[in-house]
């Protein structure tokens, strides 16, 4: 597994654990505004990391995203 993929997986896994706690606390109505903003910032950071990962993979496939002739619609 390439280094960048590992970083994306670690970030997503870490975020998932925090999201589980956040959702439970939000259902109880006990999430301070500062914590909401901190989570929003992490979501953006992880989203940017995932977007960069997708860009790197697309570039490695000449921008075709791994499509083959069988994926094309013959209409």
Tab-separated table of N, CA and C in Angstrom:
chain	number	residue	atom	x	y	z
A	1	UNK	N	0.852	-1.174	0.000
A	1	UNK	CA	0.000	0.000	0.000
A	1	UNK	C	0.896	1.234	0.000
A	2	UNK	N	0.585	2.174	-0.854
A	2	UNK	CA	1.422	3.361	-0.940
A	2	UNK	C	1.248	4.244	0.290
A	3	UNK	N	2.272	5.043	0.559
A	3	UNK	CA	2.315	5.882	1.765
A	3	UNK	C	1.098	6.813	1.870
A	4	UNK	N	0.728	7.440	0.775
A	4	UNK	CA	-0.373	8.403	0.816
A	4	UNK	C	-1.694	7.700	1.148
A	5	UNK	N	-1.882	6.492	0.646
A	5	UNK	CA	-3.097	5.731	0.951
A	5	UNK	C	-3.153	5.411	2.439
A	6	UNK	N	-2.023	5.038	3.017
A	6	UNK	CA	-1.977	4.760	4.453
A	6	UNK	C	-2.363	5.990	5.254
A	7	UNK	N	-1.875	7.156	4.853
A	7	UNK	CA	-2.193	8.396	5.562
A	7	UNK	C	-3.687	8.695	5.485
A	8	UNK	N	-4.282	8.473	4.325
A	8	UNK	CA	-5.722	8.705	4.160
A	8	UNK	C	-6.504	7.746	5.046
A	9	UNK	N	-6.129	6.474	5.037
A	9	UNK	CA	-6.827	5.485	5.857
A	9	UNK	C	-6.714	5.794	7.346
A	10	UNK	N	-5.529	6.193	7.794
A	10	UNK	CA	-5.347	6.538	9.209
A	10	UNK	C	-6.207	7.745	9.585
A	11	UNK	N	-6.248	8.739	8.726
A	11	UNK	CA	-7.049	9.934	9.003
A	11	UNK	C	-8.534	9.610	9.049
A	12	UNK	N	-8.995	8.809	8.098
A	12	UNK	CA	-10.411	8.432	8.068
A	12	UNK	C	-10.789	7.583	9.273
A	13	UNK	N	-9.919	6.658	9.655
A	13	UNK	CA	-10.193	5.802	10.801
A	13	UNK	C	-10.258	6.611	12.086
A	14	UNK	N	-9.329	7.525	12.248
A	14	UNK	CA	-9.324	8.390	13.424
A	14	UNK	C	-10.589	9.249	13.473
A	15	UNK	N	-10.950	9.784	12.331
A	15	UNK	CA	-12.131	10.633	12.250
A	15	UNK	C	-13.395	9.835	12.559
A	16	UNK	N	-13.450	8.585	12.104
A	16	UNK	CA	-14.628	7.753	12.340
A	16	UNK	C	-14.882	7.583	13.831
A	17	UNK	N	-13.836	7.325	14.606
A	17	UNK	CA	-13.994	7.169	16.049
A	17	UNK	C	-14.523	8.455	16.672
A	18	UNK	N	-13.972	9.582	16.259
A	18	UNK	CA	-14.434	10.867	16.786
A	18	UNK	C	-15.866	11.160	16.359
A	19	UNK	N	-16.221	10.781	15.144
A	19	UNK	CA	-17.586	11.011	14.658
A	19	UNK	C	-18.610	10.206	15.461
A	20	UNK	N	-18.263	8.978	15.808
A	20	UNK	CA	-19.173	8.164	16.618
A	20	UNK	C	-19.484	8.850	17.943
A	21	UNK	N	-18.440	9.356	18.600
A	21	UNK	CA	-18.649	10.078	19.876
A	21	UNK	C	-19.429	11.366	19.649
A	22	UNK	N	-19.071	12.084	18.599
A	22	UNK	CA	-19.716	13.358	18.306
A	22	UNK	C	-21.213	13.168	18.053
A	23	UNK	N	-21.562	12.173	17.248
A	23	UNK	CA	-22.972	11.916	16.932
A	23	UNK	C	-23.744	11.573	18.203
A	24	UNK	N	-23.171	10.738	19.045
A	24	UNK	CA	-23.842	10.380	20.304
A	24	UNK	C	-24.054	11.619	21.178
A	25	UNK	N	-23.022	12.454	21.284
A	25	UNK	CA	-23.140	13.673	22.089
A	25	UNK	C	-24.120	14.656	21.471
A	26	UNK	N	-24.127	14.749	20.152
A	26	UNK	CA	-25.040	15.670	19.472
A	26	UNK	C	-26.487	15.239	19.691
A	27	UNK	N	-26.741	13.942	19.684
A	27	UNK	CA	-28.096	13.442	19.949
A	27	UNK	C	-28.565	13.824	21.340
A	28	UNK	N	-27.621	13.908	22.274
A	28	UNK	CA	-27.952	14.310	23.640
A	28	UNK	C	-27.988	15.824	23.786
A	29	UNK	N	-27.565	16.535	22.762
A	29	UNK	CA	-27.586	17.996	22.785
A	29	UNK	C	-26.459	18.620	23.573
A	30	UNK	N	-25.351	17.884	23.731
A	30	UNK	CA	-24.278	18.390	24.590
A	30	UNK	C	-22.959	18.612	23.839
A	31	UNK	N	-23.023	19.300	22.690
A	31	UNK	CA	-21.798	19.559	21.934
A	31	UNK	C	-21.549	21.066	21.895
A	32	UNK	N	-20.494	21.516	22.578
A	32	UNK	CA	-20.174	22.946	22.562
A	32	UNK	C	-19.810	23.417	21.143
A	33	UNK	N	-20.047	24.676	20.898
A	33	UNK	CA	-19.783	25.265	19.584
A	33	UNK	C	-18.322	25.088	19.193
A	34	UNK	N	-17.410	25.276	20.119
A	34	UNK	CA	-15.981	25.139	19.797
A	34	UNK	C	-15.661	23.718	19.320
A	35	UNK	N	-16.282	22.728	19.929
A	35	UNK	CA	-16.051	21.338	19.503
A	35	UNK	C	-16.651	21.089	18.121
A	36	UNK	N	-17.798	21.688	17.857
A	36	UNK	CA	-18.397	21.553	16.529
A	36	UNK	C	-17.476	22.144	15.466
A	37	UNK	N	-16.917	23.295	15.757
A	37	UNK	CA	-16.017	23.947	14.801
A	37	UNK	C	-14.727	23.158	14.619
A	38	UNK	N	-14.226	22.579	15.699
A	38	UNK	CA	-13.009	21.766	15.601
A	38	UNK	C	-13.261	20.545	14.723
A	39	UNK	N	-14.412	19.917	14.889
A	39	UNK	CA	-14.729	18.763	14.058
A	39	UNK	C	-14.916	19.187	12.603
A	40	UNK	N	-15.553	20.311	12.386
A	40	UNK	CA	-15.731	20.812	11.017
A	40	UNK	C	-14.373	21.024	10.348
A	41	UNK	N	-13.421	21.564	11.088
A	41	UNK	CA	-12.077	21.786	10.537
A	41	UNK	C	-11.408	20.456	10.194
A	42	UNK	N	-11.568	19.451	11.056
A	42	UNK	CA	-10.985	18.133	10.769
A	42	UNK	C	-11.633	17.500	9.554
A	43	UNK	N	-12.948	17.649	9.419
A	43	UNK	CA	-13.634	17.104	8.246
A	43	UNK	C	-13.080	17.714	6.960
A	44	UNK	N	-12.844	19.012	6.997
A	44	UNK	CA	-12.292	19.699	5.828
A	44	UNK	C	-10.883	19.191	5.539
A	45	UNK	N	-10.054	19.046	6.577
A	45	UNK	CA	-8.685	18.565	6.388
A	45	UNK	C	-8.659	17.157	5.800
A	46	UNK	N	-9.485	16.279	6.346
A	46	UNK	CA	-9.523	14.901	5.844
A	46	UNK	C	-10.094	14.881	4.427
A	47	UNK	N	-11.087	15.717	4.171
A	47	UNK	CA	-11.635	15.815	2.822
A	47	UNK	C	-10.594	16.278	1.814
A	48	UNK	N	-9.785	17.251	2.203
A	48	UNK	CA	-8.714	17.725	1.328
A	48	UNK	C	-7.688	16.621	1.073
A	49	UNK	N	-7.355	15.878	2.115
A	49	UNK	CA	-6.400	14.777	1.967
A	49	UNK	C	-6.942	13.713	1.021
A	50	UNK	N	-8.211	13.386	1.173
A	50	UNK	CA	-8.839	12.396	0.304
A	50	UNK	C	-8.915	12.911	-1.142
A	51	UNK	N	-9.200	14.190	-1.313
A	51	UNK	CA	-9.251	14.790	-2.644
A	51	UNK	C	-7.879	14.737	-3.317
A	52	UNK	N	-6.821	15.042	-2.556
A	52	UNK	CA	-5.457	14.960	-3.098
A	52	UNK	C	-5.133	13.521	-3.504
A	53	UNK	N	-5.551	12.573	-2.686
A	53	UNK	CA	-5.308	11.162	-2.981
A	53	UNK	C	-5.997	10.778	-4.291
A	54	UNK	N	-7.228	11.220	-4.458
A	54	UNK	CA	-7.966	10.930	-5.692
A	54	UNK	C	-7.275	11.564	-6.896
A	55	UNK	N	-6.788	12.790	-6.720
A	55	UNK	CA	-6.067	13.463	-7.814
A	55	UNK	C	-4.820	12.679	-8.211
A	56	UNK	N	-4.079	12.187	-7.224
A	56	UNK	CA	-2.872	11.418	-7.512
A	56	UNK	C	-3.204	10.128	-8.239
A	57	UNK	N	-4.273	9.472	-7.824
A	57	UNK	CA	-4.656	8.239	-8.495
A	57	UNK	C	-5.132	8.513	-9.915
A	58	UNK	N	-5.878	9.579	-10.104
A	58	UNK	CA	-6.352	9.927	-11.446
A	58	UNK	C	-5.167	10.259	-12.348
A	59	UNK	N	-4.195	10.978	-11.829
A	59	UNK	CA	-3.013	11.330	-12.623
A	59	UNK	C	-2.234	10.074	-13.016
A	60	UNK	N	-2.216	9.100	-12.139
A	60	UNK	CA	-1.526	7.851	-12.434
A	60	UNK	C	-2.217	7.043	-13.508
A	61	UNK	N	-3.456	7.345	-13.744
A	61	UNK	CA	-4.231	6.643	-14.779
A	61	UNK	C	-4.521	7.562	-15.952
A	62	UNK	N	-3.716	8.590	-16.110
A	62	UNK	CA	-3.884	9.559	-17.197
A	62	UNK	C	-5.231	10.259	-17.141
A	63	UNK	N	-5.768	10.428	-15.929
A	63	UNK	CA	-7.019	11.160	-15.754
A	63	UNK	C	-8.267	10.380	-16.083
A	64	UNK	N	-8.119	9.106	-16.414
A	64	UNK	CA	-9.292	8.325	-16.796
A	64	UNK	C	-9.941	7.598	-15.637
A	65	UNK	N	-9.378	7.707	-14.461
A	65	UNK	CA	-9.987	7.127	-13.286
A	65	UNK	C	-10.146	5.615	-13.347
A	66	UNK	N	-9.345	4.940	-14.150
A	66	UNK	CA	-9.377	3.496	-14.215
A	66	UNK	C	-10.472	2.922	-15.090
A	67	UNK	N	-11.111	3.738	-15.885
A	67	UNK	CA	-12.161	3.241	-16.773
A	67	UNK	C	-11.567	2.381	-17.878
A	68	UNK	N	-12.312	1.372	-18.263
A	68	UNK	CA	-11.909	0.524	-19.377
A	68	UNK	C	-12.958	0.649	-20.473
A	69	UNK	N	-12.685	0.072	-21.631
A	69	UNK	CA	-13.649	0.125	-22.733
A	69	UNK	C	-14.967	-0.533	-22.340
A	70	UNK	N	-14.907	-1.543	-21.479
A	70	UNK	CA	-16.136	-2.214	-21.053
A	70	UNK	C	-17.032	-1.296	-20.219
A	71	UNK	N	-16.449	-0.251	-19.609
A	71	UNK	CA	-17.215	0.681	-18.791
A	71	UNK	C	-17.994	1.697	-19.621
A	72	UNK	N	-17.644	1.830	-20.883
A	72	UNK	CA	-18.281	2.831	-21.725
A	72	UNK	C	-19.644	2.362	-22.195
A	73	UNK	N	-20.561	3.297	-22.300
A	73	UNK	CA	-21.903	3.008	-22.786
A	73	UNK	C	-21.888	3.108	-24.309
A	74	UNK	N	-22.367	2.088	-25.000
A	74	UNK	CA	-22.316	2.055	-26.467
A	74	UNK	C	-23.491	2.752	-27.139
A	75	UNK	N	-24.278	3.491	-26.425
A	75	UNK	CA	-25.456	4.127	-27.023
A	75	UNK	C	-25.113	5.101	-28.078
